[in-house]
Amino acid sequence: MAQTQIISLPAEIVVEISGYLPNRDVKNLRLACRHLASAALHFPRVFIGPNRRNINVFLAVARHESFRRRVTEIIVDDAILPRAGAHIDNQQVGLSLEPGADGTGYSAQHRPSWATTVCQGNIERMLDDNNIDHDWLRHSMVDQIDTADAWPIYVRMLDEQVHYTATDHVRRALDLGLERFVNLRKVTITSATHGAPFNPLYRTPTIRALPPNINYPRPKGWLTRQDTWSTDPAWEDDGPAYFGFRTLLRALAENKDNGKVTQLVIDASFFTLNGINMSLFDSDNATLRDLQTVVSRPTLRQLHLHFRDYRPNSMQPHFHRQDALGSLLSQAAGGQGVEEMALGLSDAEIFDFLTILPPPSLARLKHLTLSYITTDLETFVDFLAELPPTLETLTLKTLLFDAPMAQADGKTPKLLVRIRDDLRWGQRPRPPKVLLGFQASSNPRRFAASHLRCVWIDADDFLYHGGLNPLYHFRSYRYGVQDDVWYPRSSTIVPEISNHIPLVPGYQITHYR
């Protein structure tokens, strides 16, 4: 009877149901009977990166007359795997793309000591994390591939990476896809593809081909060419660093997509102290010119940018870089401004927000996200006063106002008061929704490990409905949403904010549950 009822379903219902299933389940559904074979595989996004399998699958989709019409997003895998490392101490390793003065490379025959330290640290950090499902973790550790078998697999990935970052295979494949994906609207560049141990953020074709539960050195964001983590590395227009970022910008600047792309997302939000190096703005270079061309597209609607302003040894802020960034954003969407903007500036201290986000870049703004920025309260309030009446949502993640956000005597509670009493957003025809994010762990090792677990607080009740200030009255603010990017099974409703917010603010998360 059940089989008869399933077969009697209209094809449109089968297609609708299959839209909620991952492709691996759709494949099994299609094999059940002829009627269910109408369930279509979905390809809303495709991946491209310096790996043979990623390139081959990307080209296969681009050349398929049906599949190519379903693609709306290209995700550029810019997580370049480390080929060298240097021990900072017994537990920490600085990773890089090439051996340098302090870093050592690798041998195809034996796993080097830096890689061993990284892999051991992967396990230790997860074991220390009480919020991870330990039953799942134990199974993953028991089933993980032997070290002797894992290292040759990693070396093969490195060899492919070296080959494809030195040739034009990725560029030619990307050019073809940009032309043939007729419904393409969005491009995303990410350095977080490999995610956490045993749990990648994106299951790209290359990652799907790996043995399950393989433990290997994963890049935590964009890596520098050599061991320059203690200095400010100069920008380079060639080499493996920022390979995907540079390649995509070049293709878009040459209009290989025929103007279809309206959403550009440079996503560094999954790791702290990460982002595109702001040395990009130090001098005229090909990548900066390409970025200027793409950002100034009149059809651009969504722009997400995340930069890192390297300031080792407490260097003074690079004011010229902020001026150059402001000049770039003032030309967004042909000078009209975009509708959705997300900006992250790791390590940057902002003294004038209107310098980096001038009024022309805000004219059409509906959604604004700011993350990991240090600034002055008065400067920030002056900036908020310039936001247009079109604003619908404001998301603040990890903003620092001279003191950590989560301290009750810090500046964030005062910020909410200023928004309510001075800016009077509650009198707007459509008051914008304000959301705050904090790191939800008091474990300092989590901070060092760049592990993203956040508590989200909605400030609307205080701003618009006479409620208590959630950052003054932790004990009275009885709810929040705790979200974990790497381990979604850990996402929960937390009963009391005060038990979860430490002195260190949280990190940007782009996935809302």
XYZ file of C-alpha atoms in Angstrom:
513
model
C 0.000 0.000 0.000
C 2.785 2.416 0.972
C 4.616 1.734 -2.283
C 1.415 2.382 -4.275
C 0.862 5.674 -2.462
C 4.405 6.824 -3.196
C 4.105 5.934 -6.872
C 0.831 7.854 -7.078
C 2.503 11.096 -6.040
C 2.677 13.671 -8.841
C 6.139 14.239 -10.269
C 6.033 17.838 -9.006
C 5.665 16.590 -5.409
C 8.582 14.194 -5.855
C 10.732 17.047 -7.137
C 9.667 19.263 -4.212
C 10.491 16.573 -1.632
C 13.841 15.767 -3.218
C 14.777 19.430 -2.923
C 15.148 18.944 0.846
C 17.419 15.902 0.516
C 21.191 15.819 0.009
C 22.326 14.471 -3.336
C 23.473 11.152 -1.862
C 19.884 10.460 -0.705
C 18.418 11.662 -3.995
C 20.621 9.153 -5.820
C 19.190 6.299 -3.722
C 15.659 7.619 -4.270
C 16.154 7.640 -8.039
C 17.203 3.984 -7.946
C 14.045 2.877 -6.107
C 11.742 2.784 -9.148
C 11.099 4.473 -12.483
C 8.575 6.897 -11.035
C 11.005 8.230 -8.437
C 13.708 8.580 -11.072
C 12.182 12.007 -11.754
C 13.800 13.268 -8.540
C 16.438 15.654 -9.834
C 19.930 16.083 -8.457
C 20.459 19.680 -7.442
C 23.530 21.734 -8.192
C 22.898 25.163 -6.660
C 26.624 25.599 -6.107
C 29.864 24.197 -7.493
C 33.414 24.248 -6.160
C 36.646 25.229 -7.860
C 40.161 25.047 -6.432
C 43.713 23.873 -7.210
C 42.880 20.159 -7.073
C 42.398 17.736 -9.954
C 39.063 16.362 -8.772
C 37.590 19.798 -8.028
C 38.526 20.991 -11.508
C 37.202 17.879 -13.265
C 33.824 17.972 -11.497
C 33.520 21.718 -12.106
C 34.156 21.222 -15.835
C 31.730 18.288 -16.012
C 28.921 20.408 -14.547
C 29.790 23.355 -16.804
C 29.597 21.134 -19.897
C 26.328 19.429 -18.910
C 23.395 21.123 -20.642
C 20.984 20.556 -17.749
C 23.209 20.822 -14.678
C 24.871 24.055 -15.770
C 21.516 25.869 -15.711
C 20.938 25.009 -12.041
C 24.138 26.577 -10.720
C 23.624 29.887 -8.910
C 26.846 30.045 -6.859
C 30.529 29.276 -7.335
C 32.556 28.624 -4.183
C 36.281 29.169 -4.669
C 38.258 26.877 -2.373
C 41.148 29.122 -1.337
C 42.227 26.960 1.612
C 45.792 26.343 0.443
C 47.268 23.492 2.482
C 50.458 24.185 4.467
C 53.711 22.752 3.126
C 55.906 23.951 5.988
C 55.776 24.698 9.680
C 57.803 26.041 12.578
C 57.356 25.178 16.250
C 56.387 28.230 18.300
C 56.353 26.090 21.451
C 55.667 22.452 22.322
C 52.003 22.724 21.379
C 51.807 25.467 18.744
C 53.039 25.458 15.174
C 53.166 28.346 12.724
C 52.099 27.087 9.296
C 53.214 28.481 5.941
C 53.177 27.644 2.248
C 56.958 27.391 1.852
C 59.891 26.743 4.212
C 61.482 29.912 5.549
C 64.178 30.954 7.977
C 62.550 29.097 10.883
C 60.133 26.777 9.108
C 60.858 23.304 7.795
C 59.256 21.641 4.810
C 58.091 18.074 4.409
C 59.246 14.712 3.181
C 57.138 12.443 1.027
C 58.357 9.437 3.011
C 57.957 10.615 6.611
C 55.600 13.004 8.356
C 57.632 15.931 9.761
C 57.487 16.867 13.428
C 55.478 20.050 12.804
C 52.726 18.036 11.089
C 52.705 15.514 13.938
C 52.263 18.327 16.473
C 49.387 19.819 14.466
C 47.565 16.485 14.155
C 47.996 15.700 17.841
C 46.703 19.166 18.700
C 43.608 18.542 16.560
C 42.646 15.612 18.780
C 43.591 17.241 22.085
C 41.472 20.324 21.450
C 38.418 18.239 20.623
C 38.896 16.062 23.701
C 39.007 19.213 25.826
C 35.734 20.436 24.340
C 32.832 19.313 26.515
C 30.304 20.646 24.014
C 31.257 18.240 21.246
C 29.345 14.960 21.020
C 31.974 12.684 22.550
C 30.309 9.501 21.321
C 30.685 10.804 17.778
C 34.254 11.884 18.544
C 35.235 8.479 19.947
C 33.911 6.736 16.844
C 35.778 9.205 14.643
C 39.033 8.624 16.516
C 38.668 4.851 16.442
C 37.872 4.894 12.731
C 40.517 7.414 11.724
C 42.966 6.277 9.085
C 46.415 5.176 10.241
C 49.111 7.854 10.269
C 51.311 5.870 7.915
C 48.505 5.797 5.346
C 47.306 9.372 5.899
C 50.577 11.170 5.197
C 51.043 9.911 1.585
C 47.473 11.051 0.836
C 48.267 14.508 2.187
C 51.468 14.639 0.134
C 49.497 13.838 -3.030
C 47.149 16.741 -2.267
C 50.173 19.002 -1.789
C 51.692 17.888 -5.095
C 48.428 18.607 -6.927
C 48.196 21.974 -5.233
C 51.723 22.937 -6.303
C 50.980 21.904 -9.884
C 47.655 23.699 -10.261
C 48.723 26.937 -8.559
C 51.619 27.141 -11.031
C 49.518 26.529 -14.166
C 46.424 28.058 -15.754
C 44.101 25.041 -15.371
C 42.009 26.692 -12.647
C 41.747 29.962 -14.560
C 40.587 28.277 -17.768
C 38.035 26.124 -15.922
C 36.714 29.158 -14.054
C 36.388 31.169 -17.264
C 34.308 28.393 -18.814
C 32.041 28.101 -15.781
C 31.465 31.843 -15.535
C 30.350 31.815 -19.147
C 28.154 28.701 -19.110
C 26.425 28.994 -15.723
C 23.610 31.137 -17.085
C 21.837 31.571 -13.716
C 24.985 32.364 -11.742
C 24.494 35.179 -9.224
C 26.943 34.659 -6.371
C 30.650 33.919 -5.957
C 32.174 33.054 -2.584
C 35.865 32.863 -1.735
C 36.636 30.940 1.446
C 39.749 29.821 3.283
C 37.805 27.574 5.684
C 36.882 24.718 3.349
C 38.514 21.982 5.429
C 36.736 23.083 8.598
C 37.528 21.154 11.761
C 39.065 17.681 12.131
C 36.674 14.981 10.891
C 34.126 17.672 10.018
C 34.832 19.773 6.893
C 32.852 22.941 6.351
C 32.337 22.168 2.659
C 32.325 18.648 1.252
C 34.078 19.497 -1.997
C 34.773 16.715 -4.518
C 38.373 16.560 -3.283
C 37.310 16.218 0.356
C 34.648 13.634 -0.510
C 37.358 11.499 -2.110
C 39.430 11.417 1.094
C 39.194 8.432 3.444
C 36.714 9.074 6.263
C 38.137 10.509 9.483
C 41.555 11.403 8.109
C 43.584 13.702 10.366
C 45.872 16.166 8.596
C 47.161 19.763 8.941
C 44.336 22.129 8.065
C 44.916 25.789 7.242
C 43.252 28.185 9.674
C 42.620 30.892 7.158
C 44.888 32.310 4.491
C 48.525 31.375 5.002
C 51.569 33.428 4.080
C 54.192 32.204 1.636
C 56.879 31.850 4.295
C 57.031 32.017 8.082
C 56.043 35.689 8.289
C 53.461 35.427 11.063
C 55.547 37.792 13.253
C 55.888 40.450 10.530
C 53.667 42.245 8.058
C 54.073 40.339 4.765
C 54.181 42.383 1.583
C 51.509 41.746 -1.041
C 52.429 39.442 -3.931
C 50.547 39.158 -7.211
C 51.763 35.619 -7.836
C 52.514 32.435 -5.925
C 50.165 30.186 -3.923
C 49.079 32.762 -1.307
C 45.554 34.088 -2.046
C 45.576 32.081 -5.285
C 41.800 31.661 -5.519
C 41.136 35.266 -4.507
C 43.423 36.617 -7.218
C 42.200 34.192 -9.893
C 38.505 34.936 -9.355
C 38.981 38.704 -9.257
C 40.913 38.582 -12.518
C 38.117 36.636 -14.239
C 35.383 38.966 -12.955
C 37.403 42.064 -13.816
C 37.623 40.738 -17.373
C 33.820 40.267 -17.310
C 34.012 36.540 -18.053
C 30.574 36.203 -16.420
C 28.986 38.832 -18.701
C 27.846 40.797 -15.658
C 25.733 38.002 -14.126
C 27.416 38.057 -10.695
C 25.710 40.465 -8.286
C 26.975 39.009 -4.986
C 30.654 38.894 -3.995
C 31.506 37.216 -0.687
C 35.052 37.049 0.645
C 34.427 34.889 3.673
C 37.105 34.770 6.354
C 34.619 34.675 9.184
C 35.292 31.184 10.464
C 38.717 31.921 11.938
C 40.049 34.699 14.132
C 42.913 36.941 13.074
C 42.229 36.074 9.483
C 41.375 37.846 6.281
C 42.872 39.274 3.132
C 46.121 41.013 4.053
C 45.626 44.786 3.971
C 49.109 45.174 2.492
C 47.050 44.820 -0.686
C 46.439 48.578 -0.291
C 50.093 49.564 0.196
C 50.846 50.079 -3.490
C 49.315 49.851 -6.923
C 49.077 46.202 -7.992
C 47.073 44.035 -10.381
C 44.931 42.437 -7.663
C 43.887 45.790 -6.206
C 42.953 47.075 -9.652
C 40.862 43.954 -10.258
C 39.110 44.372 -6.893
C 38.324 48.005 -7.687
C 36.839 46.992 -11.033
C 34.633 44.296 -9.501
C 33.430 46.367 -6.522
C 32.471 49.268 -8.796
C 30.104 47.140 -10.910
C 26.766 49.017 -11.068
C 24.833 45.742 -10.679
C 26.601 44.683 -7.461
C 24.023 44.112 -4.718
C 25.824 42.167 -1.964
C 29.425 42.693 -0.829
C 31.145 40.812 1.992
C 34.776 41.707 2.698
C 37.117 40.592 5.457
C 40.633 41.958 5.836
C 43.437 41.540 8.307
C 45.641 44.481 9.191
C 48.818 42.780 10.414
C 50.206 44.793 13.314
C 52.949 42.701 14.949
C 54.680 44.074 18.034
C 51.956 46.709 18.583
C 52.691 48.626 15.411
C 50.750 51.834 14.826
C 47.593 51.538 12.708
C 48.084 51.777 8.954
C 45.950 54.853 8.311
C 46.715 54.874 4.590
C 45.213 51.387 4.290
C 41.958 52.547 5.854
C 41.878 55.534 3.502
C 42.393 53.206 0.531
C 39.640 50.875 1.758
C 37.284 53.834 2.074
C 38.131 54.914 -1.453
C 37.345 51.390 -2.659
C 33.972 51.198 -0.886
C 32.943 54.681 -1.969
C 32.845 53.313 -5.528
C 30.699 50.279 -4.608
C 28.001 49.568 -7.189
C 29.053 52.489 -9.324
C 29.028 54.862 -6.349
C 25.423 54.029 -5.402
C 26.333 51.599 -2.613
C 25.226 47.987 -2.133
C 22.116 46.675 -0.382
C 23.958 44.184 1.826
C 27.390 44.831 3.311
C 29.505 42.727 5.668
C 32.883 44.036 6.750
C 35.431 42.391 9.006
C 38.752 44.016 9.928
C 40.857 41.731 12.110
C 43.583 43.556 14.064
C 42.411 46.930 12.748
C 41.692 49.884 15.015
C 39.243 52.317 13.417
C 39.400 56.008 14.340
C 36.909 57.247 11.754
C 34.245 54.850 10.477
C 33.084 57.344 7.886
C 36.539 57.098 6.332
C 36.179 53.407 5.525
C 32.392 53.450 5.019
C 31.682 56.872 3.505
C 28.048 57.988 3.059
C 27.928 57.156 -0.699
C 28.586 53.504 0.162
C 25.596 53.497 2.557
C 22.929 55.062 0.354
C 20.972 51.858 -0.414
C 22.051 49.799 2.589
C 19.532 47.312 4.009
C 21.718 44.821 5.895
C 25.012 45.620 7.643
C 27.323 43.242 9.511
C 30.483 44.450 11.268
C 32.891 42.042 12.906
C 36.130 41.976 14.866
C 36.761 45.718 14.765
C 38.281 47.899 17.492
C 37.005 51.459 17.650
C 35.915 54.315 19.900
C 32.337 54.522 21.153
C 31.778 58.129 20.050
C 33.225 57.386 16.626
C 30.906 54.434 16.213
C 27.790 56.307 17.350
C 28.580 59.083 14.864
C 28.787 56.435 12.168
C 25.472 54.819 13.153
C 23.805 58.222 12.910
C 24.673 58.254 9.198
C 23.012 54.922 8.418
C 20.094 55.417 6.027
C 16.405 54.795 6.831
C 16.550 51.799 4.468
C 18.529 49.822 7.097
C 16.683 46.653 8.172
C 19.286 44.673 10.156
C 22.483 45.533 12.037
C 24.664 42.653 13.229
C 27.631 43.390 15.493
C 30.121 40.618 16.126
C 33.234 41.044 18.232
C 33.355 44.820 18.142
C 35.697 46.188 20.816
C 35.153 49.579 22.454
C 38.306 50.138 24.502
C 37.239 47.202 26.711
C 35.876 43.728 25.947
C 32.259 43.782 24.813
C 31.110 41.300 27.407
C 32.275 43.267 30.444
C 29.352 44.929 32.201
C 31.459 48.094 32.638
C 32.503 48.108 28.996
C 31.144 50.283 26.214
C 28.674 47.943 24.510
C 25.910 48.410 27.135
C 26.334 52.164 26.671
C 26.155 51.711 22.905
C 22.669 50.230 23.188
C 21.605 53.133 25.401
C 22.945 55.623 22.866
C 21.090 53.889 20.033
C 17.845 54.024 22.012
C 18.106 57.510 23.523
C 20.276 59.514 21.105
C 19.672 57.925 17.712
C 16.012 57.141 18.519
C 15.823 54.268 16.071
C 12.561 53.255 17.696
C 10.912 56.238 16.000
C 11.826 55.034 12.530
C 8.949 53.685 10.409
C 10.835 50.355 10.305
C 13.261 50.123 13.248
C 16.274 47.980 12.273
C 16.801 44.664 14.013
C 19.987 44.662 16.128
C 21.812 41.395 16.852
C 24.917 40.925 19.022
C 27.263 37.922 19.001
C 29.649 36.740 21.735
C 32.000 33.826 22.131
C 30.265 31.206 24.241
C 33.183 29.592 26.003
C 35.404 30.450 28.919
C 38.080 28.005 27.758
C 41.107 30.108 26.698
C 42.339 27.278 24.470
C 39.220 27.714 22.386
C 40.247 31.290 21.711
C 43.694 30.169 20.580
C 42.183 27.415 18.467
C 39.858 29.854 16.687
C 36.891 27.646 17.521
C 33.609 29.342 16.772
C 30.891 28.888 19.326
C 28.753 31.974 19.766
C 25.838 33.156 21.835
C 23.503 35.460 19.944
C 21.522 38.151 21.758
C 18.631 40.052 20.211
C 18.665 43.637 21.518
C 15.293 44.678 20.076
C 13.359 44.203 23.321
C 15.543 46.772 25.074
C 15.788 49.180 22.139
C 12.138 49.296 21.138
C 9.926 47.690 23.783
C 11.127 48.972 27.164
C 13.000 45.809 28.144
C 16.155 45.491 30.243
C 19.567 46.144 28.747
C 20.787 42.586 28.090
C 24.415 43.573 28.676
C 23.768 45.252 32.030
C 21.338 42.635 33.305
C 22.861 39.269 32.434
C 20.968 37.501 35.227
C 17.638 38.841 34.034
C 18.206 38.105 30.360
C 17.270 34.456 30.381
C 17.742 33.282 26.853
C 20.025 33.245 23.833
C 21.018 31.025 20.939
C 24.346 29.223 21.092
C 25.652 28.363 17.643
C 28.638 26.269 16.611
C 29.865 26.452 13.023
C 32.134 23.418 13.008
C 29.862 21.123 15.018
C 26.203 22.042 14.315
C 25.016 19.280 16.643
C 26.275 21.518 19.461
C 23.914 24.389 18.617
C 21.466 24.886 21.486
C 19.222 27.330 23.265
C 21.175 28.477 26.313
C 19.172 29.012 29.524
C 21.176 31.894 30.962
C 23.489 34.233 29.098
C 25.673 35.004 32.121
C 26.895 31.417 32.296
C 28.175 31.473 28.748
C 29.675 34.898 28.025
C 33.346 35.252 29.044
C 35.513 38.357 28.848
C 36.517 37.621 25.252
C 34.015 38.510 22.503
C 32.931 35.969 19.935
C 33.666 35.634 16.264
C 31.681 36.214 13.115
C 29.291 33.502 11.968
C 27.543 33.741 8.629
C 25.136 30.828 9.116
C 21.937 31.581 11.046
C 19.900 28.716 12.471
